[in-house]
PDB file of C-alpha atoms in Angstrom:
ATOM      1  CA  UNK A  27     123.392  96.216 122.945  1.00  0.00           C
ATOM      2  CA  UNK A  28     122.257  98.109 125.582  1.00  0.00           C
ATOM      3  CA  UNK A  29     123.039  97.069 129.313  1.00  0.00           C
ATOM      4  CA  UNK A  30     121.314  97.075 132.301  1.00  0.00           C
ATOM      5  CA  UNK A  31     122.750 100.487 133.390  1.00  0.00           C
ATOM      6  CA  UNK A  32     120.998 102.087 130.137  1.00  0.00           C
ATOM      7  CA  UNK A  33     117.923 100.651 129.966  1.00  0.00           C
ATOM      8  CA  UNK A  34     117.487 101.885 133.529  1.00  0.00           C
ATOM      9  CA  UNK A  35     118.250 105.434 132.330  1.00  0.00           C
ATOM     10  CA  UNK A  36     115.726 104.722 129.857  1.00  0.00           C
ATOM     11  CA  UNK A  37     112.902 103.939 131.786  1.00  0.00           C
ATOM     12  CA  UNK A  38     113.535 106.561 134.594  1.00  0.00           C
ATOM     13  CA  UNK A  39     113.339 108.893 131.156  1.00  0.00           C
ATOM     14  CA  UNK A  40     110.222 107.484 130.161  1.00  0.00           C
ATOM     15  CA  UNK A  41     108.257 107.042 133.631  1.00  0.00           C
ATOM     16  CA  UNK A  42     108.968 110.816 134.204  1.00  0.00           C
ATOM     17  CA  UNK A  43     107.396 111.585 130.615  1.00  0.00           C
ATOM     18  CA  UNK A  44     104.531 109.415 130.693  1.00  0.00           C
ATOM     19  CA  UNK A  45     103.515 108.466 134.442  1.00  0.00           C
ATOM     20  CA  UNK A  46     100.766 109.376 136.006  1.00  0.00           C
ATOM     21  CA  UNK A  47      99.887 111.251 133.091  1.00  0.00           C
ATOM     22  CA  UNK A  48      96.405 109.960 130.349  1.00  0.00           C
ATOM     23  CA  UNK A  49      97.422 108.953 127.296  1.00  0.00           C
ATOM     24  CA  UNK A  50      96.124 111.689 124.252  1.00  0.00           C
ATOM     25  CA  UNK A  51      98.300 109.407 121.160  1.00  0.00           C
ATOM     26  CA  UNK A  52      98.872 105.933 120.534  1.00  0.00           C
ATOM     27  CA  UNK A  53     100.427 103.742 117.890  1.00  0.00           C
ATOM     28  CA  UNK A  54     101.829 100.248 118.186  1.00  0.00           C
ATOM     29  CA  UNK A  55     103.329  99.827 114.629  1.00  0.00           C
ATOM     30  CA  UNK A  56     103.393  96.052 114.305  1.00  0.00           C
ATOM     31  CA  UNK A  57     100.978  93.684 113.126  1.00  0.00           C
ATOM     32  CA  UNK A  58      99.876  91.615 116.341  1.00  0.00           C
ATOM     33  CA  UNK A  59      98.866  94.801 117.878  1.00  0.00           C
ATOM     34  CA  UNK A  60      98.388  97.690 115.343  1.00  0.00           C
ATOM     35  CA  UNK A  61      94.501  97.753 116.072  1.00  0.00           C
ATOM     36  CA  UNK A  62      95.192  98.207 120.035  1.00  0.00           C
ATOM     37  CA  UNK A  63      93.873 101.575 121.031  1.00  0.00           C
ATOM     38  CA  UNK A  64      95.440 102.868 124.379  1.00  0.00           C
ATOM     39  CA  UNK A  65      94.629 106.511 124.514  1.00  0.00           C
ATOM     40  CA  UNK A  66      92.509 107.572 127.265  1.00  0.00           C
ATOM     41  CA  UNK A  67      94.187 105.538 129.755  1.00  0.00           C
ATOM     42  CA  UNK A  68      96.417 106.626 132.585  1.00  0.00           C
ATOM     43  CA  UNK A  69     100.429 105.441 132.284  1.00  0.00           C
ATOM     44  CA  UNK A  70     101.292 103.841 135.871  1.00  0.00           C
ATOM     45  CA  UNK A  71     104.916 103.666 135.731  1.00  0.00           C
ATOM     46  CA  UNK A  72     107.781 102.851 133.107  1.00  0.00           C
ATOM     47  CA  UNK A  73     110.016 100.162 135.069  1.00  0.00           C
ATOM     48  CA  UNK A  74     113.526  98.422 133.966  1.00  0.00           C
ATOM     49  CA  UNK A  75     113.579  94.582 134.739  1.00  0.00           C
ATOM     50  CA  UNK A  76     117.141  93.647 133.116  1.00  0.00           C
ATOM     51  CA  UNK A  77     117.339  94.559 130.109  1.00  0.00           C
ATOM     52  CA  UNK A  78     113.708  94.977 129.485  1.00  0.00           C
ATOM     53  CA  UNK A  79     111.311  97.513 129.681  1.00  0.00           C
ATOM     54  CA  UNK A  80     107.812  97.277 131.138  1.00  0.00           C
ATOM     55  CA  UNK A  81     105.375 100.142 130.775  1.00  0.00           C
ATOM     56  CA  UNK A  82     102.225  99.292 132.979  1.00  0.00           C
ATOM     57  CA  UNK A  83      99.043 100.980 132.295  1.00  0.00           C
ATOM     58  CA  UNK A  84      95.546 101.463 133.648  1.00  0.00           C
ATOM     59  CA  UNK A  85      93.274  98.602 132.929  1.00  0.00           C
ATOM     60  CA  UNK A  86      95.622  95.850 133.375  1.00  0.00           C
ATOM     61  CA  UNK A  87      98.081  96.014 130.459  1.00  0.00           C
ATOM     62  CA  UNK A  88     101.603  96.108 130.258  1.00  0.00           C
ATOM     63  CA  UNK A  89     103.357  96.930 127.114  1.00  0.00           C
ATOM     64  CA  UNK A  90     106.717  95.235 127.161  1.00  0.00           C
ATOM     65  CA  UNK A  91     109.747  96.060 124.907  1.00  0.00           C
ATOM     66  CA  UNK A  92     113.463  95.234 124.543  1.00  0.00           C
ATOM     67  CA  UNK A  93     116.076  97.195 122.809  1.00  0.00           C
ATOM     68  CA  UNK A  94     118.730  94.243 122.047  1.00  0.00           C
ATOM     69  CA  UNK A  95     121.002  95.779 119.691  1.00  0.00           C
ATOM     70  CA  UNK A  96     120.241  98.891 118.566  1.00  0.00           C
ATOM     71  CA  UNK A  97     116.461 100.106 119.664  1.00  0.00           C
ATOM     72  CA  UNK A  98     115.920 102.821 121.218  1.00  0.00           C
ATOM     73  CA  UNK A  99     112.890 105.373 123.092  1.00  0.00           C
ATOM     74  CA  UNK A 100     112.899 108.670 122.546  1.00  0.00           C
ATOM     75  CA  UNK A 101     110.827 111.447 124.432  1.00  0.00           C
ATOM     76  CA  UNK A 102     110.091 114.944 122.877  1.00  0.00           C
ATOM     77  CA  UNK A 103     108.371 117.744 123.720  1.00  0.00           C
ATOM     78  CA  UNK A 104     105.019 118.821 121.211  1.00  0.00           C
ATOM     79  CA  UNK A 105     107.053 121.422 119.927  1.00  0.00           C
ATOM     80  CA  UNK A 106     110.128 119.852 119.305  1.00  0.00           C
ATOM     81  CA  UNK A 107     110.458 118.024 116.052  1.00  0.00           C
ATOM     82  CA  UNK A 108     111.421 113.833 115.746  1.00  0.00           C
ATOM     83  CA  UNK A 109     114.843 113.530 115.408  1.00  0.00           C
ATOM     84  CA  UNK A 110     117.358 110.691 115.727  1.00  0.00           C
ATOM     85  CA  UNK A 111     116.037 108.245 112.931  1.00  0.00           C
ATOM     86  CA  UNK A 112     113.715 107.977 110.021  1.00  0.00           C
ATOM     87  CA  UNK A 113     110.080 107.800 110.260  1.00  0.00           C
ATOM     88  CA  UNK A 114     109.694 103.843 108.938  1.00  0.00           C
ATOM     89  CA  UNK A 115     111.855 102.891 111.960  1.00  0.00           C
ATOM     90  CA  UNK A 116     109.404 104.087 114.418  1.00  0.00           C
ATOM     91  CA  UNK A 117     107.362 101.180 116.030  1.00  0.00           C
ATOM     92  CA  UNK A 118     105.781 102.492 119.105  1.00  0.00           C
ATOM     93  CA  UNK A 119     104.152 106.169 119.972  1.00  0.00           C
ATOM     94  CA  UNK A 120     102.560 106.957 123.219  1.00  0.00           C
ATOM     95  CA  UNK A 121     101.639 110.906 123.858  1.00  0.00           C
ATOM     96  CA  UNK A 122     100.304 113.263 126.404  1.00  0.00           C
ATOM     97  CA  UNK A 123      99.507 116.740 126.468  1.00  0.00           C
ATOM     98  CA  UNK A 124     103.142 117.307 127.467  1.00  0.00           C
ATOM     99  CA  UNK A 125     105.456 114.523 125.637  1.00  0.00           C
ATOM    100  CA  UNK A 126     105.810 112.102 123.214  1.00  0.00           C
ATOM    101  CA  UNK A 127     108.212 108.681 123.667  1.00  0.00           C
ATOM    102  CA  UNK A 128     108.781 107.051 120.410  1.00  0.00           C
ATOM    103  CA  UNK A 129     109.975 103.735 120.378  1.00  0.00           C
ATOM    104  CA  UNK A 130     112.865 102.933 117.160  1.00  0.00           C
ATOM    105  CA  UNK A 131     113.599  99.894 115.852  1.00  0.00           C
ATOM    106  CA  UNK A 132     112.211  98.217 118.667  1.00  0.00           C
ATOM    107  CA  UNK A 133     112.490  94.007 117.851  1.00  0.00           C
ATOM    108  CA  UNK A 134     110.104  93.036 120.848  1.00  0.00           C
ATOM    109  CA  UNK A 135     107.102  95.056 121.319  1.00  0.00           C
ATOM    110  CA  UNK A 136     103.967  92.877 122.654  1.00  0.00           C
ATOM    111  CA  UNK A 137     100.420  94.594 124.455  1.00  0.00           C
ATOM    112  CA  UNK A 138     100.504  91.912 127.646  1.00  0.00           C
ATOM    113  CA  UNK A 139      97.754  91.218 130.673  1.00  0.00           C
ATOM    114  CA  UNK A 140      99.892  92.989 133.762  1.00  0.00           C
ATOM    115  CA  UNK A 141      99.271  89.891 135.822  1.00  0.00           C
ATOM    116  CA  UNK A 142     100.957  87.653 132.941  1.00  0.00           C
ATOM    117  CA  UNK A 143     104.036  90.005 132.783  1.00  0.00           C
ATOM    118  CA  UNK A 144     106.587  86.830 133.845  1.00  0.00           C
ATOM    119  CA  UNK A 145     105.810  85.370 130.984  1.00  0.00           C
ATOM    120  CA  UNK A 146     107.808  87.742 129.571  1.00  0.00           C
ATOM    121  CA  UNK A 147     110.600  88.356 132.486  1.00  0.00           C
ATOM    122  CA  UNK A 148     110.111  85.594 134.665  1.00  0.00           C
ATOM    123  CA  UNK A 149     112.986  83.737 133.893  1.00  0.00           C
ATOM    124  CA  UNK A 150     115.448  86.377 134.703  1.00  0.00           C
ATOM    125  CA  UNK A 151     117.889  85.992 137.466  1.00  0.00           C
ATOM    126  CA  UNK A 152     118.075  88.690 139.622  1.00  0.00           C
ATOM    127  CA  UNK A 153     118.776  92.060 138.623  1.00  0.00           C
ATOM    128  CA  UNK A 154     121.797  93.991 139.212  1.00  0.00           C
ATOM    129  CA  UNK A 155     119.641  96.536 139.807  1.00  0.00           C
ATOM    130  CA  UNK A 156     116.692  96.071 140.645  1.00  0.00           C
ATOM    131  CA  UNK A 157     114.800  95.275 144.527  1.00  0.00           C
ATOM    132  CA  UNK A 158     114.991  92.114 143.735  1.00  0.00           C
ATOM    133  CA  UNK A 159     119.459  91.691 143.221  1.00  0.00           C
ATOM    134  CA  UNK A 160     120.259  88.453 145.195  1.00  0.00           C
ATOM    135  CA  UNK A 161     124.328  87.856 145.185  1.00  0.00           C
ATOM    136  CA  UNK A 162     123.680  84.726 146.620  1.00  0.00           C
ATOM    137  CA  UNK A 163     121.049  83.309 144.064  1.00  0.00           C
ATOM    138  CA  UNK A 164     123.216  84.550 141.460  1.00  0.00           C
ATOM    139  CA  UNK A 165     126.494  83.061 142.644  1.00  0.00           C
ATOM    140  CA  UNK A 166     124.121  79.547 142.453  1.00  0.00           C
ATOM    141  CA  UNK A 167     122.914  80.227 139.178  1.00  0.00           C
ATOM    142  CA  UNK A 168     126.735  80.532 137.774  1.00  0.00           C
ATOM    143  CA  UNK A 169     128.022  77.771 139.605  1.00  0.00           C
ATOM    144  CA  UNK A 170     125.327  75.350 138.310  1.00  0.00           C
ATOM    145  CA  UNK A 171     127.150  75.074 135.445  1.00  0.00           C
ATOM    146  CA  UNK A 172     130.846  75.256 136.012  1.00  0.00           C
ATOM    147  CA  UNK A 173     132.251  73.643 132.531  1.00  0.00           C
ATOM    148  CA  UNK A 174     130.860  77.102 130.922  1.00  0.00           C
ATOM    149  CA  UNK A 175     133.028  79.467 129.662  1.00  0.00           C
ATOM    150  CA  UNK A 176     132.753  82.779 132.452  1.00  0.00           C
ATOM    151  CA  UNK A 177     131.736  84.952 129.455  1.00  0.00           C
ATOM    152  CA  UNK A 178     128.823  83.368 128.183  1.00  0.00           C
ATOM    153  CA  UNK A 179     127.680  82.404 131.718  1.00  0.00           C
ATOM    154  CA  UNK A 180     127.574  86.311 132.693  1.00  0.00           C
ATOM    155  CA  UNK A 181     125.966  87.489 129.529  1.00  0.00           C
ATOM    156  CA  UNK A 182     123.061  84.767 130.573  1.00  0.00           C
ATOM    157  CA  UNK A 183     120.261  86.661 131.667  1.00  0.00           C
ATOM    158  CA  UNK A 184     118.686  83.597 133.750  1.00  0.00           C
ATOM    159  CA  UNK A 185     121.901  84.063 136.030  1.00  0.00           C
ATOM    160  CA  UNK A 186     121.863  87.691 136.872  1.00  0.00           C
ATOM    161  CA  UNK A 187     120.365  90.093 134.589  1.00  0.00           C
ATOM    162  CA  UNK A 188     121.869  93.513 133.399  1.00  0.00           C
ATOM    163  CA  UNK A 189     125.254  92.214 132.250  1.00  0.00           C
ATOM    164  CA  UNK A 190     125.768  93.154 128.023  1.00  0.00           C
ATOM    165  CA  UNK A 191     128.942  92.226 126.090  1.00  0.00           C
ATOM    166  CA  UNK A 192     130.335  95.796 127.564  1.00  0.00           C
ATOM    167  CA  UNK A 193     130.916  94.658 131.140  1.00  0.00           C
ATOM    168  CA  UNK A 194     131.355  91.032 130.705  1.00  0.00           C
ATOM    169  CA  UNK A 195     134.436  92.043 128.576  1.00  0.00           C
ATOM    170  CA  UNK A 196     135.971  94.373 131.927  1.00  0.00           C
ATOM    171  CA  UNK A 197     134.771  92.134 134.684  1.00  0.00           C
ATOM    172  CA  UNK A 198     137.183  89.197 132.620  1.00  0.00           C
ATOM    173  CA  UNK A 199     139.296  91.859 132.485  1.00  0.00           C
ATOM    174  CA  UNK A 200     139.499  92.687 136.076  1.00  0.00           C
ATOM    175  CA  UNK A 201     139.067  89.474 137.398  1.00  0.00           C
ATOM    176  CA  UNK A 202     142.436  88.666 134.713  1.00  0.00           C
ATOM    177  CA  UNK A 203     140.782  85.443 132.801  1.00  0.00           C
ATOM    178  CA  UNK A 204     139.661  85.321 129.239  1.00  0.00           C
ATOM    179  CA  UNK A 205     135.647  84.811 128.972  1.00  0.00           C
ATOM    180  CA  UNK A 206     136.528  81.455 127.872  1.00  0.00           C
ATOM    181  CA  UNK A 207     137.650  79.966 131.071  1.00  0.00           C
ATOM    182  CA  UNK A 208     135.366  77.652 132.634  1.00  0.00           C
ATOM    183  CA  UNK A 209     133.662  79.003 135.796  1.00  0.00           C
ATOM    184  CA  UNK A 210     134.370  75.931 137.762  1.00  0.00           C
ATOM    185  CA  UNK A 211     138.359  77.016 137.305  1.00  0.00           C
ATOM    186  CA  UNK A 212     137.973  80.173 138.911  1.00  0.00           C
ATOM    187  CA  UNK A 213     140.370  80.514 142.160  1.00  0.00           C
ATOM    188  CA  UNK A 214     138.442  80.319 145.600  1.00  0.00           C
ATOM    189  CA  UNK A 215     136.669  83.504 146.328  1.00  0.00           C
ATOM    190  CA  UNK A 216     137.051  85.209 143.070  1.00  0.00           C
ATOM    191  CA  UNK A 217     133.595  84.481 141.587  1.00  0.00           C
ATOM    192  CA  UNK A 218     131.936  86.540 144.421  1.00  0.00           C
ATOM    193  CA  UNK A 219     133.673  89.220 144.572  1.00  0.00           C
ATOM    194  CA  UNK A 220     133.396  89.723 140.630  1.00  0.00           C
ATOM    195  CA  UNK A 221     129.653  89.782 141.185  1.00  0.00           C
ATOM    196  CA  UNK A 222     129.768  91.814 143.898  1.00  0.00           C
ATOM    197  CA  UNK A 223     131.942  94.050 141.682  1.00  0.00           C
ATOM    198  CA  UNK A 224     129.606  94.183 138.658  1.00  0.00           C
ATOM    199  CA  UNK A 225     126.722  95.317 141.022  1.00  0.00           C
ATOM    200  CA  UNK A 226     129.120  98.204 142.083  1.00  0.00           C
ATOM    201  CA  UNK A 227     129.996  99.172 138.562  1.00  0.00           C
ATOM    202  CA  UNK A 228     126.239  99.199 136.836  1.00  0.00           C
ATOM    203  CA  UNK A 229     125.236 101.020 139.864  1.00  0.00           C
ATOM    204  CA  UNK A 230     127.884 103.525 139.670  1.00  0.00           C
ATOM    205  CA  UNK A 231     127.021 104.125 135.491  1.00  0.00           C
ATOM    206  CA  UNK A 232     123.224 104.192 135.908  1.00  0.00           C
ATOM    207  CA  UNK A 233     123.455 108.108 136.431  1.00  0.00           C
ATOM    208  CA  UNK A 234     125.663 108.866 133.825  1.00  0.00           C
ATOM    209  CA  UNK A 235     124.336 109.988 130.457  1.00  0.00           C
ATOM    210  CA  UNK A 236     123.866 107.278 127.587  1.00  0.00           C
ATOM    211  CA  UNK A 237     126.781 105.855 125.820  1.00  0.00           C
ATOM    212  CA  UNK A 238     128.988 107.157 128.655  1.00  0.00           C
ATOM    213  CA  UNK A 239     129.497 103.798 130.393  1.00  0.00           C
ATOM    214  CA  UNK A 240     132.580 104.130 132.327  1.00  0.00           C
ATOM    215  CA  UNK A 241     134.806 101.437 134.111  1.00  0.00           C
ATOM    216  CA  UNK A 242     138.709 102.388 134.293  1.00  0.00           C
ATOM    217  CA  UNK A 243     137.776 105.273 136.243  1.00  0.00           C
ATOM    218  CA  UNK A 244     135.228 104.281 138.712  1.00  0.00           C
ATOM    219  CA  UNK A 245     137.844 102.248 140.001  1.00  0.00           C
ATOM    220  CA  UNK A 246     140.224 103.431 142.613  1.00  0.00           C
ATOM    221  CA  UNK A 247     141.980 100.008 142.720  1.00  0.00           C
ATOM    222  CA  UNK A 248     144.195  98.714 139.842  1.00  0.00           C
ATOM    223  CA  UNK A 249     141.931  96.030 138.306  1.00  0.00           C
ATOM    224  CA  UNK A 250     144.509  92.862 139.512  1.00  0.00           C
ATOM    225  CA  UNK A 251     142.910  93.954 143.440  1.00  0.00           C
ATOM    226  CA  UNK A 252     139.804  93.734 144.754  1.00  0.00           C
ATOM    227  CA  UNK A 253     138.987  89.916 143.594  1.00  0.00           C
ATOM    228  CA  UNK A 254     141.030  88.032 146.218  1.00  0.00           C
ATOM    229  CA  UNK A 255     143.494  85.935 144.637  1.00  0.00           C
ATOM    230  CA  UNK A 256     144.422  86.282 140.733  1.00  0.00           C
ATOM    231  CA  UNK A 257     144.499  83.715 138.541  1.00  0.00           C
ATOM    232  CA  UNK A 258     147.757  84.972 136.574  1.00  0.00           C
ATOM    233  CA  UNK A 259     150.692  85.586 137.911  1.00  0.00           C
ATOM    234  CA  UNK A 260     152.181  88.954 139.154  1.00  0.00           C
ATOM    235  CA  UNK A 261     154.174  89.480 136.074  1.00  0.00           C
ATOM    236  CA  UNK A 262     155.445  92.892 137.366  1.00  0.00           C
ATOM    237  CA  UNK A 263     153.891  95.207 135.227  1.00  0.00           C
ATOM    238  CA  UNK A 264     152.813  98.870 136.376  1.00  0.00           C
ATOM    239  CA  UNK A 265     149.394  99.393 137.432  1.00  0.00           C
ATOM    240  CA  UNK A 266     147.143 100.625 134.705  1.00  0.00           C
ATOM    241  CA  UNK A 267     147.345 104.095 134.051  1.00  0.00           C
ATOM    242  CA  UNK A 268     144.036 106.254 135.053  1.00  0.00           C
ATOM    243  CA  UNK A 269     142.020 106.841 131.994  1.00  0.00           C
ATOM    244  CA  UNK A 270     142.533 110.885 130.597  1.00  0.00           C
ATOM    245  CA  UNK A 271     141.041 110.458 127.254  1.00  0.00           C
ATOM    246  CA  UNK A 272     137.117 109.754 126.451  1.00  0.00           C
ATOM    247  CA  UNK A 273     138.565 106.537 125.016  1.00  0.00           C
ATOM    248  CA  UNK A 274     139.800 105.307 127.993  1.00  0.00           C
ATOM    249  CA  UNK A 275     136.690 104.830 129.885  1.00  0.00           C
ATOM    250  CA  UNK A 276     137.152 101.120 129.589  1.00  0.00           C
ATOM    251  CA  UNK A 277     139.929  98.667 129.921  1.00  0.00           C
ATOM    252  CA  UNK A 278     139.681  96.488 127.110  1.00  0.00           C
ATOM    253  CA  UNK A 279     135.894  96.540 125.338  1.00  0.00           C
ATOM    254  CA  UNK A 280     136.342  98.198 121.942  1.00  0.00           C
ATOM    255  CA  UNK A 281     140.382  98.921 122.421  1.00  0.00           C
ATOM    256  CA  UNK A 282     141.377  96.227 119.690  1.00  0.00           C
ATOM    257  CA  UNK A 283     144.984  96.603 118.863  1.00  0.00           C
ATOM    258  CA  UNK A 284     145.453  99.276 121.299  1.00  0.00           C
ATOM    259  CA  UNK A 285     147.558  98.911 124.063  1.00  0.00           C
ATOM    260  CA  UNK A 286     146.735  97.760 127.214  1.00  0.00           C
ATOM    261  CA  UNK A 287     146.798 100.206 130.302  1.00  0.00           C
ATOM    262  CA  UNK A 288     148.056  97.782 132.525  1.00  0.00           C
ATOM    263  CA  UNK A 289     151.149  96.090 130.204  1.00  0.00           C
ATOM    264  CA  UNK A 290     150.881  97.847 126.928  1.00  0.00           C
ATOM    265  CA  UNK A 291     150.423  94.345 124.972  1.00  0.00           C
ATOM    266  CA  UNK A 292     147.926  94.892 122.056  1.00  0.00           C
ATOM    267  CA  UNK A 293     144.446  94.151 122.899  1.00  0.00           C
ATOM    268  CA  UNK A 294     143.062  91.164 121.163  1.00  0.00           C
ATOM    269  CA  UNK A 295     139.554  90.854 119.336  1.00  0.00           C
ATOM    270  CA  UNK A 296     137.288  87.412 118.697  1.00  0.00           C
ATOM    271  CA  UNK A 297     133.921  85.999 118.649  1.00  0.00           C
ATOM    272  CA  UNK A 298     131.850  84.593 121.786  1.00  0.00           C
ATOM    273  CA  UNK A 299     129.036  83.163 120.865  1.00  0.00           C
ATOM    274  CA  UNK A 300     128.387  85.784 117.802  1.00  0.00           C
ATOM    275  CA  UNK A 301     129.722  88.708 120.160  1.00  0.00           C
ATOM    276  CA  UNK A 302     132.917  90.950 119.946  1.00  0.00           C
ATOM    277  CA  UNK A 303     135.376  90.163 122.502  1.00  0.00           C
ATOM    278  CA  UNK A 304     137.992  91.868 123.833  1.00  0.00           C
ATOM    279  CA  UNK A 305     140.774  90.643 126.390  1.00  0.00           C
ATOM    280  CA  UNK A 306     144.717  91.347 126.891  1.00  0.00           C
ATOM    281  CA  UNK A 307     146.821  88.051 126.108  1.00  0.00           C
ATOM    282  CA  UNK A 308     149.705  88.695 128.752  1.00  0.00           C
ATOM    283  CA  UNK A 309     147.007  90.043 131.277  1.00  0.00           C
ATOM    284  CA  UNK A 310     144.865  87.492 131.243  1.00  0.00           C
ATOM    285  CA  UNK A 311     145.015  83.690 131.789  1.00  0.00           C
ATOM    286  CA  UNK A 312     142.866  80.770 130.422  1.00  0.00           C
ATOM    287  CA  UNK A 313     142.291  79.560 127.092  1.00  0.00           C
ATOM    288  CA  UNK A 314     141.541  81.566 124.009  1.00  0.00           C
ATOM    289  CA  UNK A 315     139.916  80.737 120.676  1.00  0.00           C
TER     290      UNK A 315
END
C-alpha cells in the first residue's frame, strides 16, 4: 500500500499537471458518478491528506480518491501513449490541453461538495506531513489505548496519518520491539521520540522517486540510538552495516529469511491484522505470534 511519503509525490505530480489549468476530458468510470461531467472547469489544486488524495475543483467539488493497495495516477503527455496497465483498469480521466492523469484501479473514487470534504478525511489524526502534523496530539491519540499492540496502533490512521505497513515494520525495528507489544509497555520516553522519528523519515523519502522508500540509509545513527532507552538489552552485536545494495534500503520490511544487518539472525515473517510483518527475533523484544 502506498504511504504517506508516496501519495504526497503523487499529488505534487498531479497538481503540477492539472492546476490551474480547465479541464478539456473527463471520465469517472464508476457507477455513482459515471454521468458527472467536469470538463470546462478549472482544477484548483491536487492535495495529499494521509493517504488520500483530494483534487478540488471550480464550483465547489472535490473529487476524492485513495490508492490502498495497489491504485495508482498516472499523468501523460497528448502524445505519449497509456502505458502501465490495461484499459478496463482505468477508473478516472481528467485532461487538459497539455496532460492527461489517469486514475488505475482506484477502490475509492467519490465526486464530493468541497465544504463536506471531512466527511471523507475528517477523522484522520494529524499528518506526518501535512500543516496540520501535531506530535503532541498524536502522542495522545496512541496512548489512549495502551493495551494495543504498537503495530496496529501506528498503522491507525485516526492516530497520525501517513504510516503504511512499510514504516511501521522499521520504526518497531528501530525502536527494537515487535509490533505486537502493547504501547502502554514502551520504556519512558521512547514513544516520542519514535514519532518524532517517523516524521523525520517520511519527510526525508517524500522527494525520492516512487518505490524508492529508503530507511537504513537516511540514518546516520545505528537504529538501537536515537529513542532514549531500549527495551532489549545490549546484546553486543555490531552496529548494522550501511546499506550498499538496492535491497538494503530497509532494515527488516520485505527481508524475510535474510539476515539481519544488525546481528545476522534470519528475519522473521507473520500476519498483523491481515498485513506482512517483518521483525528480527534476537533484535527485538516483546511478544510474537
Amino acid at each position: 500500500m502506498p504511504e504517506g511519503d508516496t501519495v504526497l509525490q503523487t499529488a505534487t505530480r498531479l497538481h503540477a499537471a492539472l492546476a490551474g489549468q480547465v479541464l478539456t476530458r473527463s471520465d469517472l468510470r464508476v457507477p455513482r458518478f459515471a454521468t458527472a461531467d467536469l470538463t470546462g472547469r478549472t482544477v484548483l489544486d491536487v492535495t495529499a491528506r494521509g493517504k488520500h488524495l483530494l483534487t478540488r475543483i471550480e464550483g465547489g467539488l472535490t473529487l476524492h480518491s485513495h490508492l490502498r493497495m495497489d491504485g495508482a495516477w498516472r499523468v501523460f503527455s497528448p502524445d505519449e501513449r497509456w502505458r502501465g496497465s490495461p484499459g478496463h483498469q482505468i477508473r478516472a480521466i481528467l485532461g487538459n490541453t497539455e496532460h492527461t492523469a489517469v486514475g488505475y484501479r482506484l477502490p475509492v473514487l467519490e465526486l464530493l461538495r468541497t465544504d463536506e470534504e471531512d466527511r471523507a478525511v475528517g477523522h484522520l489524526g494529524p499528518d506526518l506531513l501535512g500543516p496540520d502534523w501535531n506530535p503532541g496530539l498524536a502522542l495522545d491519540r496512541l496512548l489512549a489505548a495502551p493495551d494495543r499492540p504498537l503495530g496496529e496502533a501506528l498503522l491507525d490512521q485516526r492516530n497520525l496519518a501517513g504510516i503504511g505497513n512499510v514504516y511501521k515494520c522499521e520504526l518497531c525495528f528501530l525502536a527494537r520491539v515487535t509490533p505486537w507489544l502493547p504501547v502502554g509497555a514502551l520504556p519512558d520516553g521512547v514513544l516520542p521520540r519514535l514519532v518524532a522519528l517517523a516524521e523525520r523519515l517520511l519527510h526525508a523519502n517524500r522527494d525520492r522517486p516512487t518505490r524508492t522508500t529508503t530507511i537504513a540509509s537516511e540514518l546516520r545513527t545505528p537504529p538501537n540510538r536515537g529513542l532514549a532507552r531500549s527495551p532489549a538489552p545490549d546484546t553486543g552485536h555490531p552496529r548494522p552495516r550501511p546499506p550498499h545494495r538496492v535491497q538494503e534500503r530497509l532494515f527488516v520490511y520485505g527481508r524475510a529469511r535474510r539476515p539481519c544487518l544488525r546481528c545476522g539472525t534470519p528475519i522473521r515473517l507473520a500476519d498483523q491484522d491481515d498485513r506482512p510483518t517483518y521483525w528480527c527475533s534476537r533484535c527485538q523484544s516483546g511478544p510474537t505470534p
